[in-house]
Amino acid sequence: MRFSIEDNKQTLGPIKQKDWQEIYKYVKQQGVLAIAWDAIARLAKEGKLTPEQLPNQALKLQWALSAERIRNRYNKQRQLADKLAEAFAEDGINTNVLKGFAISGYYPIPEYRECGDLDCFLSTTQEDGEFVCRYDDGNEIAVKIGAKVEIGFYKHSHIKYKGLIVENHAFCTAIRGSRDRKALERHLQHLLATRPSTPIDGTHLLRPCADFNALFLAAHSFGHFLTEGVKLRHILDWALFLNAEQENIDWKSFYEWCNRMHYTKFVDTLTAISTEYFGLEVKNTLIHTQSDLRDKVLEDVLFGERSIHNTSASKFKKRLMIIRNRLFGGWKYREVYEKSAVIDTVQMVLAFFIERKPKL
């Protein structure tokens, strides 16, 4: 089953049950299963979906139960994340949340935003004002409270705590082999150091400032776009974030960084998709809302995903898959990134061998 991008402008007619089955599989793949279920329930309540247009009873029950599992998993994950953050706080460590729980608060039902794990950057601002990364201390504290810590990647460790997977970041973003990426990382850490983060719903988890989240979301989603594609959830994150925070972002600085990092065309497509298809209302005149690549990127989001990180493949195979996707995703480099796929991939491979443990 393949939907045209223009389908959303047509009157909704009868929906076959086999199509509902494919829709269910599709929204699950795109990370928006619970959100789609909430929309279906609301449309049915408002009479915009008739009983004849709804999924059959068996699929409705399966969908509702799946959405409830997502809600329950979210609540359990956040409770465990808060316990871990509390242990960090006892040692004076701030748990700055990267995406996930920091973005779910912008959703009408936060629990319906699927969070695979907890990404965090641990820090302390000392009495003399020095901002310190507490990556190593976080790993040690996690071990003391019974968690298992795996260290194998320069950017972050993996902490396994009672079923919760935590990526404890030594760096917010990938910095290896690039002066510009290191400069962006320094800027992101500067924002964490100088702009107040806010507690997430009374927990010990902290949401970084809007300027940080704007740049981090751009960098994170663009990295996925080049290597394995982004999902509707990434775009929905951006749309809901902008809906809430568009007046709280320094857009001049944001676009300067996007231009430097070659993110601008990609970010513009996210915003254009959000305004055209997700109903985002942009009131701030500094925000770019037009993109000639809007529908081409959306087609790739809907139908071009090549998942890597969520597969069971070995680390070595995943690296080969990343290289393959970069080399064979040439239009993304030419039209969106405006860089050479071959040169960028060669630089990435060389950096892997030459700069095993990068520093800022």
CSV table of C-alpha atoms in Angstrom, one decimal:
chain,number,residue,atom,x,y,z
A,1,MET,CA,0.0,0.0,0.0
A,2,ARG,CA,1.4,3.4,-1.0
A,3,PHE,CA,-0.3,6.7,-0.3
A,4,SER,CA,0.3,9.8,-2.4
A,5,ILE,CA,1.4,12.9,-0.6
A,6,GLU,CA,-1.7,14.6,-1.9
A,7,ASP,CA,-4.0,12.1,-0.3
A,8,ASN,CA,-4.4,14.3,2.8
A,9,LYS,CA,-6.3,16.8,0.7
A,10,GLN,CA,-9.0,14.3,-0.4
A,11,THR,CA,-12.2,13.5,1.2
A,12,LEU,CA,-11.9,10.4,3.3
A,13,GLY,CA,-13.9,7.6,1.9
A,14,PRO,CA,-14.5,3.9,2.9
A,15,ILE,CA,-11.3,2.2,4.3
A,16,LYS,CA,-10.9,-1.5,3.7
A,17,GLN,CA,-9.9,-3.7,6.6
A,18,LYS,CA,-6.8,-4.9,4.8
A,19,ASP,CA,-5.8,-1.2,4.4
A,20,TRP,CA,-6.3,-0.7,8.2
A,21,GLN,CA,-3.9,-3.6,8.8
A,22,GLU,CA,-1.3,-1.9,6.6
A,23,ILE,CA,-1.9,1.4,8.3
A,24,TYR,CA,-1.4,-0.2,11.7
A,25,LYS,CA,2.0,-1.7,10.6
A,26,TYR,CA,3.0,1.5,9.0
A,27,VAL,CA,2.4,3.8,12.0
A,28,LYS,CA,4.1,1.3,14.2
A,29,GLN,CA,7.2,1.4,11.9
A,30,GLN,CA,7.1,5.2,11.9
A,31,GLY,CA,7.0,5.5,15.7
A,32,VAL,CA,3.6,7.1,15.9
A,33,LEU,CA,1.3,4.1,16.7
A,34,ALA,CA,-0.1,5.5,19.9
A,35,ILE,CA,-0.5,9.0,18.4
A,36,ALA,CA,-2.4,7.6,15.4
A,37,TRP,CA,-4.7,5.6,17.8
A,38,ASP,CA,-5.4,8.8,19.7
A,39,ALA,CA,-6.3,10.6,16.4
A,40,ILE,CA,-8.6,7.7,15.3
A,41,ALA,CA,-10.4,7.7,18.7
A,42,ARG,CA,-10.9,11.5,18.6
A,43,LEU,CA,-12.1,11.5,15.0
A,44,ALA,CA,-14.6,8.7,15.8
A,45,LYS,CA,-15.8,10.6,18.9
A,46,GLU,CA,-16.3,13.7,16.8
A,47,GLY,CA,-18.2,11.7,14.1
A,48,LYS,CA,-15.6,12.3,11.5
A,49,LEU,CA,-15.0,8.6,11.2
A,50,THR,CA,-18.2,6.5,10.9
A,51,PRO,CA,-18.4,3.0,12.3
A,52,GLU,CA,-18.1,1.7,8.8
A,53,GLN,CA,-14.8,3.5,8.3
A,54,LEU,CA,-13.2,2.3,11.5
A,55,PRO,CA,-10.9,-0.8,12.0
A,56,ASN,CA,-12.7,-4.0,12.9
A,57,GLN,CA,-13.1,-4.9,16.6
A,58,ALA,CA,-10.0,-7.2,16.7
A,59,LEU,CA,-7.7,-4.6,15.3
A,60,LYS,CA,-9.1,-1.8,17.4
A,61,LEU,CA,-8.5,-3.9,20.5
A,62,GLN,CA,-4.9,-4.7,19.3
A,63,TRP,CA,-4.3,-1.0,18.6
A,64,ALA,CA,-5.7,0.2,21.9
A,65,LEU,CA,-3.6,-2.4,23.8
A,66,SER,CA,-0.5,-1.5,21.9
A,67,ALA,CA,-1.0,2.2,22.7
A,68,GLU,CA,-1.5,1.3,26.4
A,69,ARG,CA,1.7,-0.7,26.4
A,70,ILE,CA,3.5,2.4,25.0
A,71,ARG,CA,2.0,4.5,27.7
A,72,ASN,CA,2.9,2.1,30.5
A,73,ARG,CA,6.5,1.6,29.1
A,74,TYR,CA,6.9,5.4,29.0
A,75,ASN,CA,5.8,5.9,32.6
A,76,LYS,CA,8.1,3.0,33.8
A,77,GLN,CA,11.0,4.4,31.8
A,78,ARG,CA,10.5,7.9,33.2
A,79,GLN,CA,10.3,6.6,36.8
A,80,LEU,CA,13.5,4.7,36.4
A,81,ALA,CA,15.2,7.6,34.7
A,82,ASP,CA,14.2,9.9,37.6
A,83,LYS,CA,15.6,7.4,40.1
A,84,LEU,CA,18.9,7.4,38.3
A,85,ALA,CA,18.9,11.2,38.0
A,86,GLU,CA,18.2,11.4,41.7
A,87,ALA,CA,21.3,9.3,42.4
A,88,PHE,CA,23.3,11.7,40.1
A,89,ALA,CA,21.8,14.7,41.9
A,90,GLU,CA,23.0,13.5,45.2
A,91,ASP,CA,26.5,13.9,43.9
A,92,GLY,CA,25.7,17.4,42.5
A,93,ILE,CA,25.2,16.2,38.9
A,94,ASN,CA,22.6,17.7,36.6
A,95,THR,CA,20.9,15.2,34.2
A,96,ASN,CA,20.3,17.2,31.0
A,97,VAL,CA,17.9,15.2,28.8
A,98,LEU,CA,18.6,15.0,25.1
A,99,LYS,CA,15.4,14.7,23.0
A,100,GLY,CA,13.1,11.9,24.3
A,101,PHE,CA,11.5,13.0,27.6
A,102,ALA,CA,12.7,16.6,26.9
A,103,ILE,CA,10.5,16.7,23.8
A,104,SER,CA,7.6,14.5,24.8
A,105,GLY,CA,6.3,17.3,27.1
A,106,TYR,CA,5.3,19.2,23.9
A,107,TYR,CA,2.9,16.4,22.9
A,108,PRO,CA,-0.8,16.5,23.9
A,109,ILE,CA,-0.3,13.1,25.6
A,110,PRO,CA,3.4,12.9,26.5
A,111,GLU,CA,3.1,9.2,27.2
A,112,TYR,CA,2.2,8.5,23.6
A,113,ARG,CA,5.6,9.8,22.4
A,114,GLU,CA,7.7,6.6,22.2
A,115,CYS,CA,11.1,6.8,23.9
A,116,GLY,CA,13.5,4.0,23.2
A,117,ASP,CA,16.0,5.0,25.9
A,118,LEU,CA,17.3,7.9,27.9
A,119,ASP,CA,19.9,10.1,26.3
A,120,CYS,CA,21.5,12.5,28.7
A,121,PHE,CA,24.5,14.8,29.2
A,122,LEU,CA,25.6,14.9,32.8
A,123,SER,CA,27.2,18.2,34.1
A,124,THR,CA,27.9,20.4,37.1
A,125,THR,CA,28.5,24.1,37.2
A,126,GLN,CA,31.1,24.6,40.0
A,127,GLU,CA,31.2,27.5,42.5
A,128,ASP,CA,33.8,29.3,40.4
A,129,GLY,CA,31.4,29.1,37.4
A,130,GLU,CA,33.3,26.4,35.5
A,131,PHE,CA,31.1,24.0,33.6
A,132,VAL,CA,32.2,20.4,33.9
A,133,CYS,CA,31.1,17.2,32.1
A,134,ARG,CA,30.4,14.5,34.7
A,135,TYR,CA,30.4,11.6,32.2
A,136,ASP,CA,32.9,9.4,34.1
A,137,ASP,CA,31.3,10.1,37.5
A,138,GLY,CA,27.9,9.2,36.1
A,139,ASN,CA,29.2,5.8,34.9
A,140,GLU,CA,30.7,5.1,38.4
A,141,ILE,CA,27.6,6.1,40.2
A,142,ALA,CA,25.5,3.9,38.0
A,143,VAL,CA,27.7,0.9,38.8
A,144,LYS,CA,27.3,1.6,42.5
A,145,ILE,CA,23.6,1.5,42.4
A,146,GLY,CA,23.6,-1.8,40.6
A,147,ALA,CA,23.5,-0.8,36.9
A,148,LYS,CA,25.6,-2.4,34.2
A,149,VAL,CA,27.8,0.0,32.2
A,150,GLU,CA,29.2,-0.7,28.8
A,151,ILE,CA,31.9,1.6,27.4
A,152,GLY,CA,32.9,1.1,23.8
A,153,PHE,CA,32.0,4.2,21.9
A,154,TYR,CA,33.7,7.6,22.3
A,155,LYS,CA,30.5,9.6,22.2
A,156,HIS,CA,28.5,7.8,25.0
A,157,SER,CA,28.4,4.8,27.3
A,158,HIS,CA,25.4,2.5,27.7
A,159,ILE,CA,24.0,2.2,31.2
A,160,LYS,CA,21.5,-0.7,31.7
A,161,TYR,CA,19.4,0.0,34.8
A,162,LYS,CA,16.5,-2.3,35.7
A,163,GLY,CA,15.4,-2.5,32.0
A,164,LEU,CA,16.1,1.1,31.2
A,165,ILE,CA,18.8,1.8,28.6
A,166,VAL,CA,20.7,5.0,29.1
A,167,GLU,CA,23.1,6.7,26.7
A,168,ASN,CA,25.4,8.7,29.0
A,169,HIS,CA,26.9,11.2,26.6
A,170,ALA,CA,30.5,12.4,26.8
A,171,PHE,CA,29.6,14.7,23.9
A,172,CYS,CA,26.1,15.8,22.9
A,173,THR,CA,26.8,15.2,19.2
A,174,ALA,CA,29.3,13.3,17.1
A,175,ILE,CA,32.5,15.4,16.8
A,176,ARG,CA,35.1,13.0,15.4
A,177,GLY,CA,37.0,14.3,12.4
A,178,SER,CA,35.5,17.7,12.0
A,179,ARG,CA,36.4,21.1,13.3
A,180,ASP,CA,32.9,22.4,12.6
A,181,ARG,CA,31.3,19.6,14.6
A,182,LYS,CA,33.6,20.3,17.5
A,183,ALA,CA,32.8,24.0,17.3
A,184,LEU,CA,29.0,23.1,17.4
A,185,GLU,CA,29.6,20.8,20.4
A,186,ARG,CA,31.4,23.6,22.3
A,187,HIS,CA,28.5,25.9,21.5
A,188,LEU,CA,25.9,23.3,22.7
A,189,GLN,CA,27.8,22.8,26.0
A,190,HIS,CA,28.1,26.6,26.3
A,191,LEU,CA,24.3,26.8,26.1
A,192,LEU,CA,23.9,24.1,28.8
A,193,ALA,CA,26.4,26.1,31.0
A,194,THR,CA,24.8,29.6,30.5
A,195,ARG,CA,21.1,29.0,29.9
A,196,PRO,CA,18.9,27.5,32.7
A,197,SER,CA,17.5,24.1,32.1
A,198,THR,CA,14.0,23.4,33.6
A,199,PRO,CA,12.9,20.3,35.6
A,200,ILE,CA,10.6,18.0,33.7
A,201,ASP,CA,7.3,17.7,35.6
A,202,GLY,CA,8.9,17.8,39.0
A,203,THR,CA,11.5,15.1,38.3
A,204,HIS,CA,15.3,15.3,38.6
A,205,LEU,CA,15.4,15.3,34.8
A,206,LEU,CA,16.2,18.6,33.1
A,207,ARG,CA,15.0,20.0,29.8
A,208,PRO,CA,17.7,22.2,28.2
A,209,CYS,CA,16.8,25.6,26.8
A,210,ALA,CA,15.0,26.1,23.5
A,211,ASP,CA,18.2,27.3,21.7
A,212,PHE,CA,19.9,24.1,22.6
A,213,ASN,CA,17.0,21.8,21.7
A,214,ALA,CA,16.6,23.5,18.3
A,215,LEU,CA,20.2,22.9,17.3
A,216,PHE,CA,20.4,19.4,18.9
A,217,LEU,CA,17.2,18.3,17.1
A,218,ALA,CA,18.5,19.6,13.8
A,219,ALA,CA,21.9,17.8,14.2
A,220,HIS,CA,20.4,14.6,15.5
A,221,SER,CA,17.6,14.2,12.9
A,222,PHE,CA,20.0,15.2,10.0
A,223,GLY,CA,22.4,12.5,11.1
A,224,HIS,CA,19.6,10.0,10.8
A,225,PHE,CA,18.5,11.4,7.5
A,226,LEU,CA,21.9,10.8,5.9
A,227,THR,CA,22.5,7.3,7.3
A,228,GLU,CA,19.2,5.5,7.7
A,229,GLY,CA,16.4,8.0,7.1
A,230,VAL,CA,14.1,9.8,9.5
A,231,LYS,CA,10.7,8.8,10.7
A,232,LEU,CA,7.4,10.8,11.0
A,233,ARG,CA,8.2,10.9,14.8
A,234,HIS,CA,11.3,13.1,14.0
A,235,ILE,CA,9.2,15.6,12.1
A,236,LEU,CA,6.4,15.5,14.7
A,237,ASP,CA,9.0,16.3,17.3
A,238,TRP,CA,10.1,19.3,15.3
A,239,ALA,CA,6.6,20.5,14.6
A,240,LEU,CA,5.4,20.4,18.2
A,241,PHE,CA,8.7,21.8,19.5
A,242,LEU,CA,8.3,24.8,17.1
A,243,ASN,CA,4.7,25.2,18.0
A,244,ALA,CA,5.6,25.8,21.6
A,245,GLU,CA,9.1,27.4,21.4
A,246,GLN,CA,9.2,29.4,18.2
A,247,GLU,CA,9.3,32.8,20.1
A,248,ASN,CA,12.0,31.6,22.5
A,249,ILE,CA,14.8,30.8,19.9
A,250,ASP,CA,17.5,33.1,18.7
A,251,TRP,CA,16.8,32.4,15.0
A,252,LYS,CA,19.7,34.5,13.7
A,253,SER,CA,22.2,32.4,15.7
A,254,PHE,CA,20.3,29.2,14.8
A,255,TYR,CA,20.5,29.8,11.0
A,256,GLU,CA,24.1,30.9,11.2
A,257,TRP,CA,25.0,27.5,12.8
A,258,CYS,CA,22.8,25.7,10.3
A,259,ASN,CA,24.5,27.4,7.4
A,260,ARG,CA,27.9,26.5,8.8
A,261,MET,CA,26.9,22.9,9.4
A,262,HIS,CA,25.0,22.6,6.1
A,263,TYR,CA,21.7,21.8,7.9
A,264,THR,CA,19.7,24.7,6.5
A,265,LYS,CA,18.0,23.0,3.6
A,266,PHE,CA,17.1,20.0,5.7
A,267,VAL,CA,15.7,22.1,8.5
A,268,ASP,CA,13.7,24.1,6.1
A,269,THR,CA,12.1,20.9,4.7
A,270,LEU,CA,11.2,19.8,8.2
A,271,THR,CA,9.5,23.2,8.8
A,272,ALA,CA,7.8,23.2,5.4
A,273,ILE,CA,6.4,19.6,5.9
A,274,SER,CA,5.2,20.7,9.4
A,275,THR,CA,3.3,23.7,8.1
A,276,GLU,CA,1.8,22.0,5.0
A,277,TYR,CA,0.9,18.6,6.4
A,278,PHE,CA,1.0,18.7,10.2
A,279,GLY,CA,-0.9,22.0,10.8
A,280,LEU,CA,2.0,24.0,12.3
A,281,GLU,CA,1.2,27.7,12.5
A,282,VAL,CA,4.4,29.7,12.2
A,283,LYS,CA,4.0,33.2,13.5
A,284,ASN,CA,7.7,34.2,13.8
A,285,THR,CA,8.7,35.9,10.5
A,286,LEU,CA,12.3,34.9,11.0
A,287,ILE,CA,11.5,31.2,10.5
A,288,HIS,CA,12.0,29.7,7.0
A,289,THR,CA,8.8,28.0,5.9
A,290,GLN,CA,9.4,27.3,2.2
A,291,SER,CA,11.4,24.4,0.7
A,292,ASP,CA,11.6,23.2,-2.9
A,293,LEU,CA,12.7,19.8,-1.4
A,294,ARG,CA,9.7,19.4,0.8
A,295,ASP,CA,7.8,16.7,-1.0
A,296,LYS,CA,11.0,14.8,-2.1
A,297,VAL,CA,12.2,14.6,1.5
A,298,LEU,CA,8.7,13.6,2.7
A,299,GLU,CA,8.6,10.8,0.1
A,300,ASP,CA,11.9,9.5,1.5
A,301,VAL,CA,10.6,9.7,5.1
A,302,LEU,CA,7.5,7.8,4.2
A,303,PHE,CA,9.0,5.2,1.9
A,304,GLY,CA,12.8,5.3,1.9
A,305,GLU,CA,13.8,4.2,5.4
A,306,ARG,CA,16.7,1.8,5.8
A,307,SER,CA,16.9,1.1,9.6
A,308,ILE,CA,20.3,0.4,11.0
A,309,HIS,CA,20.6,1.3,14.7
A,310,ASN,CA,17.4,-0.6,15.7
A,311,THR,CA,18.5,-3.8,14.0
A,312,SER,CA,20.2,-6.8,15.6
A,313,ALA,CA,23.2,-6.5,13.3
A,314,SER,CA,26.7,-6.5,14.7
A,315,LYS,CA,28.6,-3.2,15.2
A,316,PHE,CA,30.8,-4.0,12.3
A,317,LYS,CA,27.9,-4.8,10.0
A,318,LYS,CA,26.1,-1.6,11.1
A,319,ARG,CA,29.2,0.4,10.2
A,320,LEU,CA,29.2,-1.1,6.7
A,321,MET,CA,25.5,-0.4,6.4
A,322,ILE,CA,26.1,3.3,7.3
A,323,ILE,CA,28.8,3.5,4.7
A,324,ARG,CA,26.5,1.9,2.1
A,325,ASN,CA,23.6,4.2,2.9
A,326,ARG,CA,25.8,7.3,2.7
A,327,LEU,CA,27.3,6.3,-0.6
A,328,PHE,CA,24.0,5.3,-2.2
A,329,GLY,CA,22.0,8.3,-0.9
A,330,GLY,CA,23.7,10.6,-3.3
A,331,TRP,CA,20.8,13.0,-3.8
A,332,LYS,CA,20.7,13.7,-0.1
A,333,TYR,CA,24.3,14.9,-0.3
A,334,ARG,CA,23.9,16.8,-3.6
A,335,GLU,CA,20.6,18.5,-3.0
A,336,VAL,CA,20.3,18.7,0.8
A,337,TYR,CA,23.7,18.5,2.4
A,338,GLU,CA,25.5,20.1,-0.6
A,339,LYS,CA,28.6,18.0,0.0
A,340,SER,CA,30.2,15.0,-1.7
A,341,ALA,CA,29.0,11.7,-0.4
A,342,VAL,CA,32.3,10.0,-1.3
A,343,ILE,CA,34.5,12.6,0.3
A,344,ASP,CA,32.4,12.9,3.4
A,345,THR,CA,32.4,9.1,3.8
A,346,VAL,CA,36.1,8.8,3.3
A,347,GLN,CA,36.7,11.5,5.9
A,348,MET,CA,34.4,9.6,8.3
A,349,VAL,CA,36.3,6.3,7.8
A,350,LEU,CA,39.7,8.0,8.2
A,351,ALA,CA,38.6,9.8,11.4
A,352,PHE,CA,37.6,6.4,12.8
A,353,PHE,CA,41.1,5.2,12.6
A,354,ILE,CA,43.1,8.4,13.2
A,355,GLU,CA,41.0,10.0,15.9
A,356,ARG,CA,39.8,7.1,18.1
A,357,LYS,CA,39.3,9.2,21.2
A,358,PRO,CA,38.6,12.7,20.0
A,359,LYS,CA,38.7,15.8,22.3
A,360,LEU,CA,37.3,19.2,22.1
